[in-house]
CSV table of C-alpha atoms in Angstrom, one decimal:
chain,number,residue,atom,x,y,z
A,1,UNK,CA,15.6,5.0,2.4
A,2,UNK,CA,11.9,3.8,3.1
A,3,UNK,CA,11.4,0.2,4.7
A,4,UNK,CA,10.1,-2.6,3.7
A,5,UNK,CA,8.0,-5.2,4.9
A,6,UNK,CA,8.8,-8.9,5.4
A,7,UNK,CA,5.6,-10.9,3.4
A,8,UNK,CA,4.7,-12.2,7.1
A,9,UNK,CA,5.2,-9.6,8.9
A,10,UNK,CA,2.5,-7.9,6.7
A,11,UNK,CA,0.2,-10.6,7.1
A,12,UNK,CA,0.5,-10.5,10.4
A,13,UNK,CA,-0.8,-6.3,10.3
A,14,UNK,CA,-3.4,-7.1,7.9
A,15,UNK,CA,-5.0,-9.8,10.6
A,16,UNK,CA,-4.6,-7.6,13.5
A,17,UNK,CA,-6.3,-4.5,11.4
A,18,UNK,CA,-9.3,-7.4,10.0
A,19,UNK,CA,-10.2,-7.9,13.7
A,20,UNK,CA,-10.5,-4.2,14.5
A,21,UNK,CA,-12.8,-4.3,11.4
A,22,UNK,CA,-14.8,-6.8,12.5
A,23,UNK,CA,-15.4,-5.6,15.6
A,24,UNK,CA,-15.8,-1.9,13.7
A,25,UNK,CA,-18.8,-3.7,11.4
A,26,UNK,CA,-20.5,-5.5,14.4
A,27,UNK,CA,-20.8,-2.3,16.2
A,28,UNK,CA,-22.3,-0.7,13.3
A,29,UNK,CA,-24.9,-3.5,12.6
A,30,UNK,CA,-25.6,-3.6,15.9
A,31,UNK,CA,-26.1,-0.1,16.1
A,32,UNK,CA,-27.6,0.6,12.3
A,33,UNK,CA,-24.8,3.1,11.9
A,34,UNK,CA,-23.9,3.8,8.3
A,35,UNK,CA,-20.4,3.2,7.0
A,36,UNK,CA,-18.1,2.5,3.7
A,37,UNK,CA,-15.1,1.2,2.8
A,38,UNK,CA,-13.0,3.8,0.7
A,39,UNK,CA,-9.8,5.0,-0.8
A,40,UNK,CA,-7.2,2.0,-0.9
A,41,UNK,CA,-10.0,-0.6,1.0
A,42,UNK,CA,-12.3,0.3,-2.0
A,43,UNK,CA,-10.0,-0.2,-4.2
A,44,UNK,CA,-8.7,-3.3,-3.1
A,45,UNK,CA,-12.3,-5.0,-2.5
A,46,UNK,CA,-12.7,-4.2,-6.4
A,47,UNK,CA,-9.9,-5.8,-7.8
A,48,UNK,CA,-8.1,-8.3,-5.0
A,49,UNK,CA,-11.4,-9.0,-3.1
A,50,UNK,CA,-9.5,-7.8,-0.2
A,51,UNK,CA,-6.1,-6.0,0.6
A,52,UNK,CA,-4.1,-4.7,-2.0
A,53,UNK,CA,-1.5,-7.0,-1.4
A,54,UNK,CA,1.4,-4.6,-0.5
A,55,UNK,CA,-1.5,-2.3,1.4
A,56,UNK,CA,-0.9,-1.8,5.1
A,57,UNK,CA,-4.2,0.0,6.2
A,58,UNK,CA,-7.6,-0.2,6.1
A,59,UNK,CA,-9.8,3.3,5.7
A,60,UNK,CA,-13.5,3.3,6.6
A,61,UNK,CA,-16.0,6.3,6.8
A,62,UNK,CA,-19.2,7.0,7.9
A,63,UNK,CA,-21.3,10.5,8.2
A,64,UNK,CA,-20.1,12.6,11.2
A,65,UNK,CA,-23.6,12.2,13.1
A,66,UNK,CA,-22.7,8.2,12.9
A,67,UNK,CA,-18.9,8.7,13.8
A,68,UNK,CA,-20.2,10.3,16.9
A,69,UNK,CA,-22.0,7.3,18.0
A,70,UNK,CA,-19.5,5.2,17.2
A,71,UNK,CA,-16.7,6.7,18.9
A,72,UNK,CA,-19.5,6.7,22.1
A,73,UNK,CA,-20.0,2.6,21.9
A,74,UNK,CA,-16.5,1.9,21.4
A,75,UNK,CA,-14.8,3.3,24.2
A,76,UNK,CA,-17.7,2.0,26.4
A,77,UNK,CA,-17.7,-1.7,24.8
A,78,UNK,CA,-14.1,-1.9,23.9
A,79,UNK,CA,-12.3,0.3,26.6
A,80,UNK,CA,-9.9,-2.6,27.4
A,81,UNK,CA,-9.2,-3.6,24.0
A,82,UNK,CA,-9.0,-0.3,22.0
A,83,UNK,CA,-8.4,3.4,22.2
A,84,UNK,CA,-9.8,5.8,20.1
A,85,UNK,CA,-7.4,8.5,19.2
A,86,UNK,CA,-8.4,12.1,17.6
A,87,UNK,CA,-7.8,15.5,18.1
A,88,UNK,CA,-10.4,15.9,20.4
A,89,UNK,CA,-9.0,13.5,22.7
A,90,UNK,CA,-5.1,14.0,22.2
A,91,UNK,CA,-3.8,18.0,22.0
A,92,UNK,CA,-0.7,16.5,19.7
A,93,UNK,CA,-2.6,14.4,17.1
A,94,UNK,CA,-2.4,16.5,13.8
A,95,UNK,CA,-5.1,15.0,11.7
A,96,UNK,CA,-9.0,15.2,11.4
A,97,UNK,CA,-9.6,11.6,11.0
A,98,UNK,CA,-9.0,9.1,13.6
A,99,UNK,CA,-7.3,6.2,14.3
A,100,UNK,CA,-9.1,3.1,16.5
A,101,UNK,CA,-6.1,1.5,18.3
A,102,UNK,CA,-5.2,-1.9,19.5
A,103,UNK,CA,-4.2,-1.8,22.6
A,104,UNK,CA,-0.8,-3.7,23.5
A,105,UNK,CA,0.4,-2.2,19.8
A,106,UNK,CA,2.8,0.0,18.2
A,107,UNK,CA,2.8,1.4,14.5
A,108,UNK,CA,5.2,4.6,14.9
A,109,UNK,CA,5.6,6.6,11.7
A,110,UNK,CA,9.4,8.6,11.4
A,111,UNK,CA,7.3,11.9,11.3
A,112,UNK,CA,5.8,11.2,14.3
A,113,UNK,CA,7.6,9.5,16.3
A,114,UNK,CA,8.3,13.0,18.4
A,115,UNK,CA,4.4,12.6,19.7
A,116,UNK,CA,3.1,11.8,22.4
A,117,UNK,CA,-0.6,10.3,21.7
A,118,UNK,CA,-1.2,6.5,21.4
A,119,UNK,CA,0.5,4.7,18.5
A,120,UNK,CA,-0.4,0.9,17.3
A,121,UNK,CA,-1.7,-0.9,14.7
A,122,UNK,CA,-5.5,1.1,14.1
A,123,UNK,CA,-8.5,1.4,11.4
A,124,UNK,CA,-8.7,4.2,10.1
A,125,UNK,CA,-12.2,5.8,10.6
A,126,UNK,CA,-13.0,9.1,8.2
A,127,UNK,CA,-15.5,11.7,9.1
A,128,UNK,CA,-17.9,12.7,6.6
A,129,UNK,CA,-19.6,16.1,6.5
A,130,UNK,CA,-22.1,17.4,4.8
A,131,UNK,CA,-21.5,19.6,1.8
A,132,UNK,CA,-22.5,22.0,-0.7
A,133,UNK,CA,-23.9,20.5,-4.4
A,134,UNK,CA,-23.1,24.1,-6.2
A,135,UNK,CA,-19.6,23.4,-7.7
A,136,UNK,CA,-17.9,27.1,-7.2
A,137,UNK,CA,-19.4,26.9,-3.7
A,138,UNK,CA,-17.7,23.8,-2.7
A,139,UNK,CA,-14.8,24.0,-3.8
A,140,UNK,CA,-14.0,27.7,-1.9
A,141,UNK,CA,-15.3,25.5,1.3
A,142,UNK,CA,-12.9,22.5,1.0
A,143,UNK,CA,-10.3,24.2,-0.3
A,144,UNK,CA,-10.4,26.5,3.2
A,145,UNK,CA,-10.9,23.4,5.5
A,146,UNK,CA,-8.0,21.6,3.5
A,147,UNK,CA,-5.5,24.3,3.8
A,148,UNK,CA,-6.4,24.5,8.0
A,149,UNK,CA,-6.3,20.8,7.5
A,150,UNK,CA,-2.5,21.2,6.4
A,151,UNK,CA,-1.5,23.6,9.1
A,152,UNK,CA,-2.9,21.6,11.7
A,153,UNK,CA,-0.9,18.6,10.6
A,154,UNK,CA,2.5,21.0,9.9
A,155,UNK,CA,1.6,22.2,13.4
A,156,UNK,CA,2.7,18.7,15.5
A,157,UNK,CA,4.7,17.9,12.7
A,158,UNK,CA,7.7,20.2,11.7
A,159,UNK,CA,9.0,17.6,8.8
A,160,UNK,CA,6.4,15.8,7.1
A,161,UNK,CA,6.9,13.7,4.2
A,162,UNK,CA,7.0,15.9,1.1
A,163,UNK,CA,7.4,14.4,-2.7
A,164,UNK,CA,10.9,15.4,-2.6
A,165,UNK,CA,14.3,14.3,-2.6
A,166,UNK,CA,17.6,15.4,-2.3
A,167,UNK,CA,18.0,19.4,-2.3
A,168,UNK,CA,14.8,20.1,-2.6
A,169,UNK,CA,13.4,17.9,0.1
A,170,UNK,CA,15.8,19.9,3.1
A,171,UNK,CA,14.3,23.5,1.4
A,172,UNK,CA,11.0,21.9,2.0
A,173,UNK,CA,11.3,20.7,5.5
A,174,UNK,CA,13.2,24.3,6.3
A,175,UNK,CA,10.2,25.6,5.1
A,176,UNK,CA,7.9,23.4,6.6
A,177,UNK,CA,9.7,23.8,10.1
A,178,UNK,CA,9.0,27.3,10.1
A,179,UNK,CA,5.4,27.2,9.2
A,180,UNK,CA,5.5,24.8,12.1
A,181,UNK,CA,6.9,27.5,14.6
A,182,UNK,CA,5.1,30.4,13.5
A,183,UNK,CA,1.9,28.2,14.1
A,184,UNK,CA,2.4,27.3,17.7
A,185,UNK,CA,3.1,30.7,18.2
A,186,UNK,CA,0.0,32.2,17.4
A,187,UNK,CA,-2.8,29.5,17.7
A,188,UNK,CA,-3.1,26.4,19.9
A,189,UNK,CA,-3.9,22.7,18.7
A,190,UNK,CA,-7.7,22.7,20.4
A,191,UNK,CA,-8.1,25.9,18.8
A,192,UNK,CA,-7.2,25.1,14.9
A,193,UNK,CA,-9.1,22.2,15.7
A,194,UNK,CA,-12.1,23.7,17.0
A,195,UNK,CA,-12.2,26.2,13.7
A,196,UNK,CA,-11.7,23.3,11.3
A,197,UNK,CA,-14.2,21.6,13.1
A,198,UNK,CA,-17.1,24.5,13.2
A,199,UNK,CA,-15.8,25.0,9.5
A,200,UNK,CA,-16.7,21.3,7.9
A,201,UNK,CA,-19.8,21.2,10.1
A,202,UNK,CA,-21.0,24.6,8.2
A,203,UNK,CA,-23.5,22.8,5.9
A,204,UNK,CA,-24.5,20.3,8.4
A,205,UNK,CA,-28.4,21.5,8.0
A,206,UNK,CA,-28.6,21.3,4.3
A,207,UNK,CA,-31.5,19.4,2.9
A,208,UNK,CA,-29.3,19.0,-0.7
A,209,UNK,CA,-26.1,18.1,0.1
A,210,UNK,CA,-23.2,15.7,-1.3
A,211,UNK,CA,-21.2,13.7,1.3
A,212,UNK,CA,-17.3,14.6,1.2
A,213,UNK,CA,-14.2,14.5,3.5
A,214,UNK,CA,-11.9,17.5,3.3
A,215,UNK,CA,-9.0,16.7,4.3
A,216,UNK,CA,-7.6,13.5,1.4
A,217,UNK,CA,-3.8,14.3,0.5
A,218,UNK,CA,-5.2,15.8,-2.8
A,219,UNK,CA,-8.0,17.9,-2.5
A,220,UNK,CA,-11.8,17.8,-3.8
A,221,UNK,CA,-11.5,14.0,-4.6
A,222,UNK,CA,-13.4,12.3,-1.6
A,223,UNK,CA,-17.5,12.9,-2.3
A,224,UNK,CA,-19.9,11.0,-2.8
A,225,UNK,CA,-23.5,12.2,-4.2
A,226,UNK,CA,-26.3,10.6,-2.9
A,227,UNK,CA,-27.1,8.6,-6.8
A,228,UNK,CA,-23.4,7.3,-6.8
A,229,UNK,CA,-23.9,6.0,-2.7
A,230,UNK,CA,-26.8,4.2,-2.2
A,231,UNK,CA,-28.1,1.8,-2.1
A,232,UNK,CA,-24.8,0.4,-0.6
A,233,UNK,CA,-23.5,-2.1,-1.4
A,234,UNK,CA,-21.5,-5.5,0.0
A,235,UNK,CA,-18.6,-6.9,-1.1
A,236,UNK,CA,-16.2,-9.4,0.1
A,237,UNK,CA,-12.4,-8.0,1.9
A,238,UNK,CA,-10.6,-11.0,2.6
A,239,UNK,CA,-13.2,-13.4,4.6
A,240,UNK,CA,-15.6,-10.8,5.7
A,241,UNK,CA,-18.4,-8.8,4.1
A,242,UNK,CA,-17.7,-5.0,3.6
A,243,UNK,CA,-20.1,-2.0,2.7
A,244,UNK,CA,-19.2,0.2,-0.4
A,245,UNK,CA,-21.1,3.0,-2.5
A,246,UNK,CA,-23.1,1.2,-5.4
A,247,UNK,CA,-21.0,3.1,-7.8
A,248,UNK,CA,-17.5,2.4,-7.1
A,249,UNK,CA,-16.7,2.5,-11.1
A,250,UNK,CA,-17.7,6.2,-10.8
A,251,UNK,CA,-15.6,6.8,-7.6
A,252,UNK,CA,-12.6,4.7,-8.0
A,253,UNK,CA,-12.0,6.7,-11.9
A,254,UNK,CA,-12.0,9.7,-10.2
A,255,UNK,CA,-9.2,9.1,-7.8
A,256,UNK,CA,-7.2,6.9,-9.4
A,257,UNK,CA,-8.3,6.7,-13.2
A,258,UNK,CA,-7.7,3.2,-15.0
A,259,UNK,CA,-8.0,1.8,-11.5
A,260,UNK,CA,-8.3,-1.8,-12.8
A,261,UNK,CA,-4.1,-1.4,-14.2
A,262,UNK,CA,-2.0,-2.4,-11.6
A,263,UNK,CA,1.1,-0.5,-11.0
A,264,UNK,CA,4.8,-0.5,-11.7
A,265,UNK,CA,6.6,-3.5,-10.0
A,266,UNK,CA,8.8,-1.5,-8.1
A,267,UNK,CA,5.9,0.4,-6.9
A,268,UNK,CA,3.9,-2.6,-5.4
A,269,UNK,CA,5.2,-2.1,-2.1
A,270,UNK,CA,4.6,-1.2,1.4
A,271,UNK,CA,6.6,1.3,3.5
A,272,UNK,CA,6.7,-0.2,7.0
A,273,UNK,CA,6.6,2.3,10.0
A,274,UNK,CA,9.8,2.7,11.9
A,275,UNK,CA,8.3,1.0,15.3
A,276,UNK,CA,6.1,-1.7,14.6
A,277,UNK,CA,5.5,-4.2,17.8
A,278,UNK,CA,2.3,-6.8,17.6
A,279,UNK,CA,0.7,-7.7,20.9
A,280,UNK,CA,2.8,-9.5,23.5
């Protein structure tokens, strides 16, 4: 059974992830570095003017060529008060985005609670590369990064969660387990990594290009064309000012359809991770 937050306890992770964000803009501004809010922030800036209220995280992404930079400016300006974790970094973290942690933190998931790599309260800071506009085209190229995507995270993690219960849910994690072990068998982390890597980067030189992430739970859902992007756009999340694509109408259909409908009760809430421990 998934658990639940306490209401302050919640609070409290929403203000530690705001000041990560802060500090995430002011480098960015500082730096003219382009960045959005997406997914669930996007969402929530639209219709709460800030967190979904049983939201726990806060997503943020920003063309690889930026995400570089950034990465650079944090870990020399902020060394002592976050660490930036990817795969680059960290040979056991199974995902392509990364996660910009505060230090003195912990936010420790069940499934990966077996790893090694640094685990706290973090923004999470999406990669996005540069792809093609021809539909056919695109979709054999994300589909192909999204399935290395998968084994990368199936890789470090033998039982991830899966939409299943019961039955089904232990034939899926036998199944998933082996994928797991036939994986490390063959291929090392750095190595997957390094091909997904060379993979999303393939279209990096196009002059017509859409913006998109790869790797989203569901596939071919996070792009953005240039018309639907800029110019961006502010909008208030909680008490600061965030940047989003102009047409977050477009965008926010497309991912979650009638975006403005709030869910079921029983769905409006948060699954809290199974170590979470605020500074000091």
């Amino acid at each position: 059974m998934n658990k639940t937050y306490e209401a302050e306890q919640l609070k409290k992770l929403q203000e530690y992830e705001l000041e990560i964000l802060k500090d995430f803009i002011d480098v960015c501004k500082e730096n003219n570095l382009l960045y959005i809010g997406l997914a669930g922030t996007c969402l929530g800036a639209v219709r709460h003017k800030g967190f979904i209220p049983w939201d726990d995280d806060i997503d943020v992404a920003m063309p690889y060529e930026d995400y570089l930079k950034l990465n650079e400016i944090f870990e020399e300006k902020f060394k002592d008060k976050y660490t930036v974790v990817n795969a680059q970094k960290y040979d056991d973290y199974p995902l392509i985005n990364e996660h910009i942690i505060f230090n003195g933190t912990k936010f420790v998931t069940d499934d990966a609670k077996h790893l090694k790599y640094p685990q706290g309260i973090y923004l999470d800071v999406f990669p996005l590369y540069k792809s093609p506009k021809d539909e056919a085209l695109r979709k054999k190229h994300y589909m192909k990064a999204w399935i290395l995507g998968k084994l990368l995270i199936l890789r470090e993690i033998p039982f991830p969660v899966v939409p299943f219960t019961g039955f089904m849910k232990k034939v899926a994690h036998i199944a998933t387990f082996c994928i797991s072990k036939i994986i490390r068998l063959f291929i090392s982390q750095k190595k997957l990594y390094d091909i997904i890597l060379n993979l999303s980067l393939k279209y990096q030189n196009a002059e017509d290009y859409i913006y998109e992430y790869y790797f989203d739970p569901k596939p071919g859902l996070m792009y953005f064309y240039q018309e639907d992007l800029f110019p961006l756009k502010e909008l208030p999340f909680e008490e600061l000012m965030l940047n989003f694509p102009n047409n977050t109408d477009v965008i926010l259909t497309r991912n979650y359809g009638d975006y403005m409908q709030l869910p079921p009760k029983e769905k409006r809430v948060g699954h809290a991770p199974s170590v979470l421990e605020f500074k000091n």
